[in-house]
PDB file of C-alpha atoms in Angstrom:
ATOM      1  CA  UNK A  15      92.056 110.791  85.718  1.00  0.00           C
ATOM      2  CA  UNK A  16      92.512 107.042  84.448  1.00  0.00           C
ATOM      3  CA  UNK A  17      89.682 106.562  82.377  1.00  0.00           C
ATOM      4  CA  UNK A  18      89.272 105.375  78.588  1.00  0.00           C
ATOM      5  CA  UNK A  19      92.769 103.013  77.966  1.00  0.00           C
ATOM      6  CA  UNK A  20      90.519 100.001  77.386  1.00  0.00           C
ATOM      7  CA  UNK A  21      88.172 100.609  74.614  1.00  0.00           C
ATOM      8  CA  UNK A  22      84.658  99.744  74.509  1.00  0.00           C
ATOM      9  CA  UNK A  23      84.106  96.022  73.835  1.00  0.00           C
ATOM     10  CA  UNK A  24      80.982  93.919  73.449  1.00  0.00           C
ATOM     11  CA  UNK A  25      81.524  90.510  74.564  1.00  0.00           C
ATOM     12  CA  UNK A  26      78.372  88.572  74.363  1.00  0.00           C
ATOM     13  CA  UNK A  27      80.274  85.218  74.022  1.00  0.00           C
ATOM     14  CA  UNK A  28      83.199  86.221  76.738  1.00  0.00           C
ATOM     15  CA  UNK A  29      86.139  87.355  74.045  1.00  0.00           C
ATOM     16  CA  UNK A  30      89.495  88.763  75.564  1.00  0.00           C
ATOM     17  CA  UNK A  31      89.789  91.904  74.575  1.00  0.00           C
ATOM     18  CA  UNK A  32      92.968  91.009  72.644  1.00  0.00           C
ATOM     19  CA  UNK A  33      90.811  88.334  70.527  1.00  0.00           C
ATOM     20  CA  UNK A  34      91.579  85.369  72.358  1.00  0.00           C
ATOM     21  CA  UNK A  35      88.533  83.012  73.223  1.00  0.00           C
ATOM     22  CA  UNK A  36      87.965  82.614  76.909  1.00  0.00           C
ATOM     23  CA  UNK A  37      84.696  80.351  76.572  1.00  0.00           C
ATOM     24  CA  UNK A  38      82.404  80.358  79.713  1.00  0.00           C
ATOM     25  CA  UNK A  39      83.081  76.015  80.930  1.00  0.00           C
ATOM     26  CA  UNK A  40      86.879  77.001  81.309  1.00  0.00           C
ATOM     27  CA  UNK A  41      86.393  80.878  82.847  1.00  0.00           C
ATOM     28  CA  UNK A  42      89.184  81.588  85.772  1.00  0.00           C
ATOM     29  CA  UNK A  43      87.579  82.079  89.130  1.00  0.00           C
ATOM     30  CA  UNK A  44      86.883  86.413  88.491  1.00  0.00           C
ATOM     31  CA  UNK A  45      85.838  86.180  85.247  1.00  0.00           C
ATOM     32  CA  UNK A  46      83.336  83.521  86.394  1.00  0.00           C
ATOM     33  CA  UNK A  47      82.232  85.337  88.705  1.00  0.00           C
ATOM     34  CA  UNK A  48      81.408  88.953  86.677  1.00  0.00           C
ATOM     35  CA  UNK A  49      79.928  86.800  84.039  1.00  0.00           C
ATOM     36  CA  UNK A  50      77.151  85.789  86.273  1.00  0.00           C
ATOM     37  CA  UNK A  51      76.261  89.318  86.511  1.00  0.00           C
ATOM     38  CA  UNK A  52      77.068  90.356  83.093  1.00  0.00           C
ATOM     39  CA  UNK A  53      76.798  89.228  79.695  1.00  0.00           C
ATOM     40  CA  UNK A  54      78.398  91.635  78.276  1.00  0.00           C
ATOM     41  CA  UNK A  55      82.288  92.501  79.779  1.00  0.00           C
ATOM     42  CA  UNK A  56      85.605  93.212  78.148  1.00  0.00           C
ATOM     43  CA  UNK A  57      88.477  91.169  79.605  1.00  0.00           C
ATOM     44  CA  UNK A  58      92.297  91.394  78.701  1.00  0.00           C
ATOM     45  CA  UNK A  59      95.162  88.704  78.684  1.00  0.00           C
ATOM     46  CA  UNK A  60      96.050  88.759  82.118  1.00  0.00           C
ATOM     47  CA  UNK A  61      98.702  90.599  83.748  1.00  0.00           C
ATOM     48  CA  UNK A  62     102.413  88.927  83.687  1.00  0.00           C
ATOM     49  CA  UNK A  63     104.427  88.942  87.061  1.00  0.00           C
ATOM     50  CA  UNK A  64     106.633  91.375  86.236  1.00  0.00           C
ATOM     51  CA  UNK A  65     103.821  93.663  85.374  1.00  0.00           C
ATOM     52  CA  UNK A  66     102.594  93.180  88.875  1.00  0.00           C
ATOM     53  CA  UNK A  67     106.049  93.902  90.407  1.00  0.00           C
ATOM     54  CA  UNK A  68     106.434  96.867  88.608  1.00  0.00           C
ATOM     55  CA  UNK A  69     103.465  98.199  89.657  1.00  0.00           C
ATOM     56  CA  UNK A  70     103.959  96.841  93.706  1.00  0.00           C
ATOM     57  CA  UNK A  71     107.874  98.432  93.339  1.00  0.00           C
ATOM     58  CA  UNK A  72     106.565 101.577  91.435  1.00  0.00           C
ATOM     59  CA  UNK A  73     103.927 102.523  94.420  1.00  0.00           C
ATOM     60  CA  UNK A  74     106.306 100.821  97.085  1.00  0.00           C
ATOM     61  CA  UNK A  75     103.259  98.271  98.680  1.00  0.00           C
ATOM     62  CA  UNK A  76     102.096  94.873  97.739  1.00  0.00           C
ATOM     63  CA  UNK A  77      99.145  94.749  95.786  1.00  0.00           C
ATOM     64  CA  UNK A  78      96.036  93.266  97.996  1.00  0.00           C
ATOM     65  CA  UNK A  79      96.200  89.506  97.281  1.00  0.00           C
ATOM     66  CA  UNK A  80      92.550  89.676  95.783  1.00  0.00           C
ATOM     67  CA  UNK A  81      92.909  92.282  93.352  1.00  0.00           C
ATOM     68  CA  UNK A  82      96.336  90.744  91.991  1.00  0.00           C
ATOM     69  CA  UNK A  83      94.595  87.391  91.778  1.00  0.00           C
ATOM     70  CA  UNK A  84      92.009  89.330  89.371  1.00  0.00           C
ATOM     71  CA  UNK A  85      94.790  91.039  87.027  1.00  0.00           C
ATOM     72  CA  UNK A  86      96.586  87.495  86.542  1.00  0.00           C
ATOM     73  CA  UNK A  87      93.456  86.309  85.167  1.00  0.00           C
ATOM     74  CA  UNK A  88      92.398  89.517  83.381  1.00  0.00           C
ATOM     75  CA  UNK A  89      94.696  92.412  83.102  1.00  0.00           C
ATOM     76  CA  UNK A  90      91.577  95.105  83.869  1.00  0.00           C
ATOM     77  CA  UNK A  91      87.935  94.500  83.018  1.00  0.00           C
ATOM     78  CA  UNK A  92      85.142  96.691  81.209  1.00  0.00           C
ATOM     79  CA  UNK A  93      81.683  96.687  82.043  1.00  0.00           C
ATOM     80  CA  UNK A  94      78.499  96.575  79.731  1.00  0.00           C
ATOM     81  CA  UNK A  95      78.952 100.257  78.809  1.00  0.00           C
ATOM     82  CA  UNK A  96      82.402 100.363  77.811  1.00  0.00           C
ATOM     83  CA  UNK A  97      83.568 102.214  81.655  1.00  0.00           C
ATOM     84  CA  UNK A  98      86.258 100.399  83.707  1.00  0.00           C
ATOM     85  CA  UNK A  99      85.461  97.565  86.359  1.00  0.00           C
ATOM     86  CA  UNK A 100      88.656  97.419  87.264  1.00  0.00           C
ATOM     87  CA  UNK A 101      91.566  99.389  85.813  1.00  0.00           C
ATOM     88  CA  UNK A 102      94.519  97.340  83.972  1.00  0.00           C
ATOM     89  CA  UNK A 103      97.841  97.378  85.595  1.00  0.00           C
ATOM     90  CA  UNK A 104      99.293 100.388  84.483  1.00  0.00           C
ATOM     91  CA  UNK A 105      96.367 102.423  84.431  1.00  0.00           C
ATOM     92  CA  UNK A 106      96.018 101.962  88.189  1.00  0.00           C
ATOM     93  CA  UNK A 107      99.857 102.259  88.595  1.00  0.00           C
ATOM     94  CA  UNK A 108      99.315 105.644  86.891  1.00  0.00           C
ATOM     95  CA  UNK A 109      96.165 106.376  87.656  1.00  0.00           C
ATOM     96  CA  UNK A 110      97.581 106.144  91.362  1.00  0.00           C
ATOM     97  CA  UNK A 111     100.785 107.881  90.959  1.00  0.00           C
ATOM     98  CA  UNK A 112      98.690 111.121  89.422  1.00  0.00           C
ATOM     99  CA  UNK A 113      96.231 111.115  92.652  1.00  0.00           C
ATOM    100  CA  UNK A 114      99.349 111.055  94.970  1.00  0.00           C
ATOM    101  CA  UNK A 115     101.529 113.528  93.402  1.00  0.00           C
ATOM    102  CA  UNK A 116      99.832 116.148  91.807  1.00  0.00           C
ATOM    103  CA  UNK A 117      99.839 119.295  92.954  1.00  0.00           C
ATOM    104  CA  UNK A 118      96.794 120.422  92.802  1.00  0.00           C
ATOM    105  CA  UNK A 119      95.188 117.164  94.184  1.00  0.00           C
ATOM    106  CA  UNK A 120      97.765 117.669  97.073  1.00  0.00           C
ATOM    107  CA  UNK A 121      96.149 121.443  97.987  1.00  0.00           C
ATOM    108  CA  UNK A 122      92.832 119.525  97.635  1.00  0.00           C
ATOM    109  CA  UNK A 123      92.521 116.505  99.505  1.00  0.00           C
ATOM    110  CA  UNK A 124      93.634 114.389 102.258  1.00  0.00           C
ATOM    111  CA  UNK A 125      96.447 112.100 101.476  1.00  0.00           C
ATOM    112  CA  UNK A 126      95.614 109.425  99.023  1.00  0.00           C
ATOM    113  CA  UNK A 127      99.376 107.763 100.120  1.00  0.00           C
ATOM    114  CA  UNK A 128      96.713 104.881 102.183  1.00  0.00           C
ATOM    115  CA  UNK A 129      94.291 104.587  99.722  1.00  0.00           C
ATOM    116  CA  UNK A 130      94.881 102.370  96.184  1.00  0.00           C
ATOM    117  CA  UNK A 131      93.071 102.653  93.716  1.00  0.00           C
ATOM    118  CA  UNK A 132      91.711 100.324  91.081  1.00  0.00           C
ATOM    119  CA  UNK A 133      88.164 101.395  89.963  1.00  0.00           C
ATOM    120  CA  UNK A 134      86.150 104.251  88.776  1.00  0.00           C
ATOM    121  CA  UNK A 135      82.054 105.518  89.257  1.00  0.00           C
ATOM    122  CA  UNK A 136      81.325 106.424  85.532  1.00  0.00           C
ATOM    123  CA  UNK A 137      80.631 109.746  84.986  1.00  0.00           C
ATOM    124  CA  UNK A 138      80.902 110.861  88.336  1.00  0.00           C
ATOM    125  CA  UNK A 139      84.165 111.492  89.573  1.00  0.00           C
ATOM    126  CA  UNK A 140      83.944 108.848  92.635  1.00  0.00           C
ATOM    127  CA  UNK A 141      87.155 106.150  92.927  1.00  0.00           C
ATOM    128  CA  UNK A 142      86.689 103.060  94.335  1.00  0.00           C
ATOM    129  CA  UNK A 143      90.114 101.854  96.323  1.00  0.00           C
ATOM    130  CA  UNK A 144      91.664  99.417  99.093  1.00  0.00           C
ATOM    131  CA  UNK A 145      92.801 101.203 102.636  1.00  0.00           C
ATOM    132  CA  UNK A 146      96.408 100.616 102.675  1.00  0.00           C
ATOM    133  CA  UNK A 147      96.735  99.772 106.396  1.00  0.00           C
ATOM    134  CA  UNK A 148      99.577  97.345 108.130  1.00  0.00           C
ATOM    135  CA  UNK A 149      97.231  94.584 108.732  1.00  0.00           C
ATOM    136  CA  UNK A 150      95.906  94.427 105.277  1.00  0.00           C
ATOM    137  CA  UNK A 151      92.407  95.121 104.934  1.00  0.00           C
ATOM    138  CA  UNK A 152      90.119  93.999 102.003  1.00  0.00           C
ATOM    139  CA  UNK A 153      87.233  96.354 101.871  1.00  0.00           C
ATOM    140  CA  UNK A 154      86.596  98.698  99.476  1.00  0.00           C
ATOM    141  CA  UNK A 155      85.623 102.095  99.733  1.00  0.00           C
ATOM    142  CA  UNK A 156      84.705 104.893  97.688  1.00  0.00           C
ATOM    143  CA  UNK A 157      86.272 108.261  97.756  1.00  0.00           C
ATOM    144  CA  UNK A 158      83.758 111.127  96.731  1.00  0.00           C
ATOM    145  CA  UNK A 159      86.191 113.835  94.954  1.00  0.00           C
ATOM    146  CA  UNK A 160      83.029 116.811  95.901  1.00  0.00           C
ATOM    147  CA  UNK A 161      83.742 116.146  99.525  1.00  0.00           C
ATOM    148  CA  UNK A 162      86.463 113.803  99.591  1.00  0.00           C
ATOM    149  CA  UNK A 163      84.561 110.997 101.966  1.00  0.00           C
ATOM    150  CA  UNK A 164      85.627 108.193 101.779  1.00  0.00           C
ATOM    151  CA  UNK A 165      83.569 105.006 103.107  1.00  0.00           C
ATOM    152  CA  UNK A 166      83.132 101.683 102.933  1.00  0.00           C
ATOM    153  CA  UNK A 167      81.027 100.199 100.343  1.00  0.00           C
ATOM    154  CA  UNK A 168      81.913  96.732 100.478  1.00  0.00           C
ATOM    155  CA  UNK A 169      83.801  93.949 102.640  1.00  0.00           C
ATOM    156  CA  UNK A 170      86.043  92.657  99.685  1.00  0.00           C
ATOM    157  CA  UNK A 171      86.473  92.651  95.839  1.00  0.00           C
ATOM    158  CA  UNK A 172      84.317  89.916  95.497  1.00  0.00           C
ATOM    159  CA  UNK A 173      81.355  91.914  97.426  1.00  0.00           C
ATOM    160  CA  UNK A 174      82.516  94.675  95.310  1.00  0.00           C
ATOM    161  CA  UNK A 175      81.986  93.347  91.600  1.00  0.00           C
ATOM    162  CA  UNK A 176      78.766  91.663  92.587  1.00  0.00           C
ATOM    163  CA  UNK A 177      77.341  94.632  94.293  1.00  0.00           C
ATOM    164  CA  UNK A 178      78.025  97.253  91.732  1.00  0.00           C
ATOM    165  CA  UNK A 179      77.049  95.219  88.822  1.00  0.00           C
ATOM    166  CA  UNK A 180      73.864  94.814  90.661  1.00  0.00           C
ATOM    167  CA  UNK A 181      73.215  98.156  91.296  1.00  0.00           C
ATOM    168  CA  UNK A 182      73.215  97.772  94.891  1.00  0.00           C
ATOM    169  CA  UNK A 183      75.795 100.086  95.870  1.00  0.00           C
ATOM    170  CA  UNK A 184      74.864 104.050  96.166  1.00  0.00           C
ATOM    171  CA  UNK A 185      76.752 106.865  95.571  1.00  0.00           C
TER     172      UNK A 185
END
């Protein structure tokens, strides 16, 4: 599915991915936070407003306010191993238009229309997304494509990153 459109980086003294220095004393607010769980993770320039509005008109929602704070600090993040933290802008406006229109995926699965999607289980197949309810709600699940469960893994984005760079959430 979306998978593979940021290469594999090392970053053991925090480099963008597009060569910029982001040195650790002057770190936004998510970067900070993944680097105290990582030495080693790929970040982009971050996302530009109109980026973000394309993808918020494209899949006809707002983006959760948590997860567009993220992408205009770092358009996507890679972890240690090269896999996706969290997907760039347009790979999870594609990666989310795919998973809601195709076909096959359609036959499938539930609806995906109330789930979006921003992160990816290496090697396994699982998504990590937001529930897209009225109210807004920002914990994260993970949608299991073998039985297409979906459950709550953590209470917000924040909880998220920490956890699964930790190891402490289970497939």
């Amino acid at each position: 599915m979306v998978s593979g459109l940021i290469q594999q980086v090392e970053v053991s003294d925090t480099r963008r991915l597009d060569g910029v220095g982001c040195f650790r004393h002057d770190l936004p607010m998510w970067c900070k936070l993944i680097e105290e769980h990582t030495s080693r993770a790929g970040f982009a320039s971050p996302a530009t407003e109109r980026e973000l509005h394309r993808v918020e008109e494209s899949l006809g929602h707002l983006l959760p306010e948590e997860l567009a704070e993220l992408l205009g600090e770092t358009n996507g993040v890679i972890d240690a191993n090269g896999y996706n933290l969290v997907f760039s802008a347009e790979q999870l406006l594609q990666g989310n238009l795919e998973m809601r229109t195709y076909p096959a995926l359609k036959r499938l699965y539930m609806s995906f229309d109330q789930l979006l999607f921003f992160s990816d289980a290496p090697g396994d197949g699982s998504l990590f997304a937001y529930a897209l309810v009225p109210e807004g709600r920002p914990d994260i699940f993970v949608w299991d494509h073998r039985t297409d469960n979906r459950r709550c893994v953590a209470p917000s984005l924040e909880h998220f990153i920490q956890a699964w760079l930790t190891g402490r959430i289970q497939l």
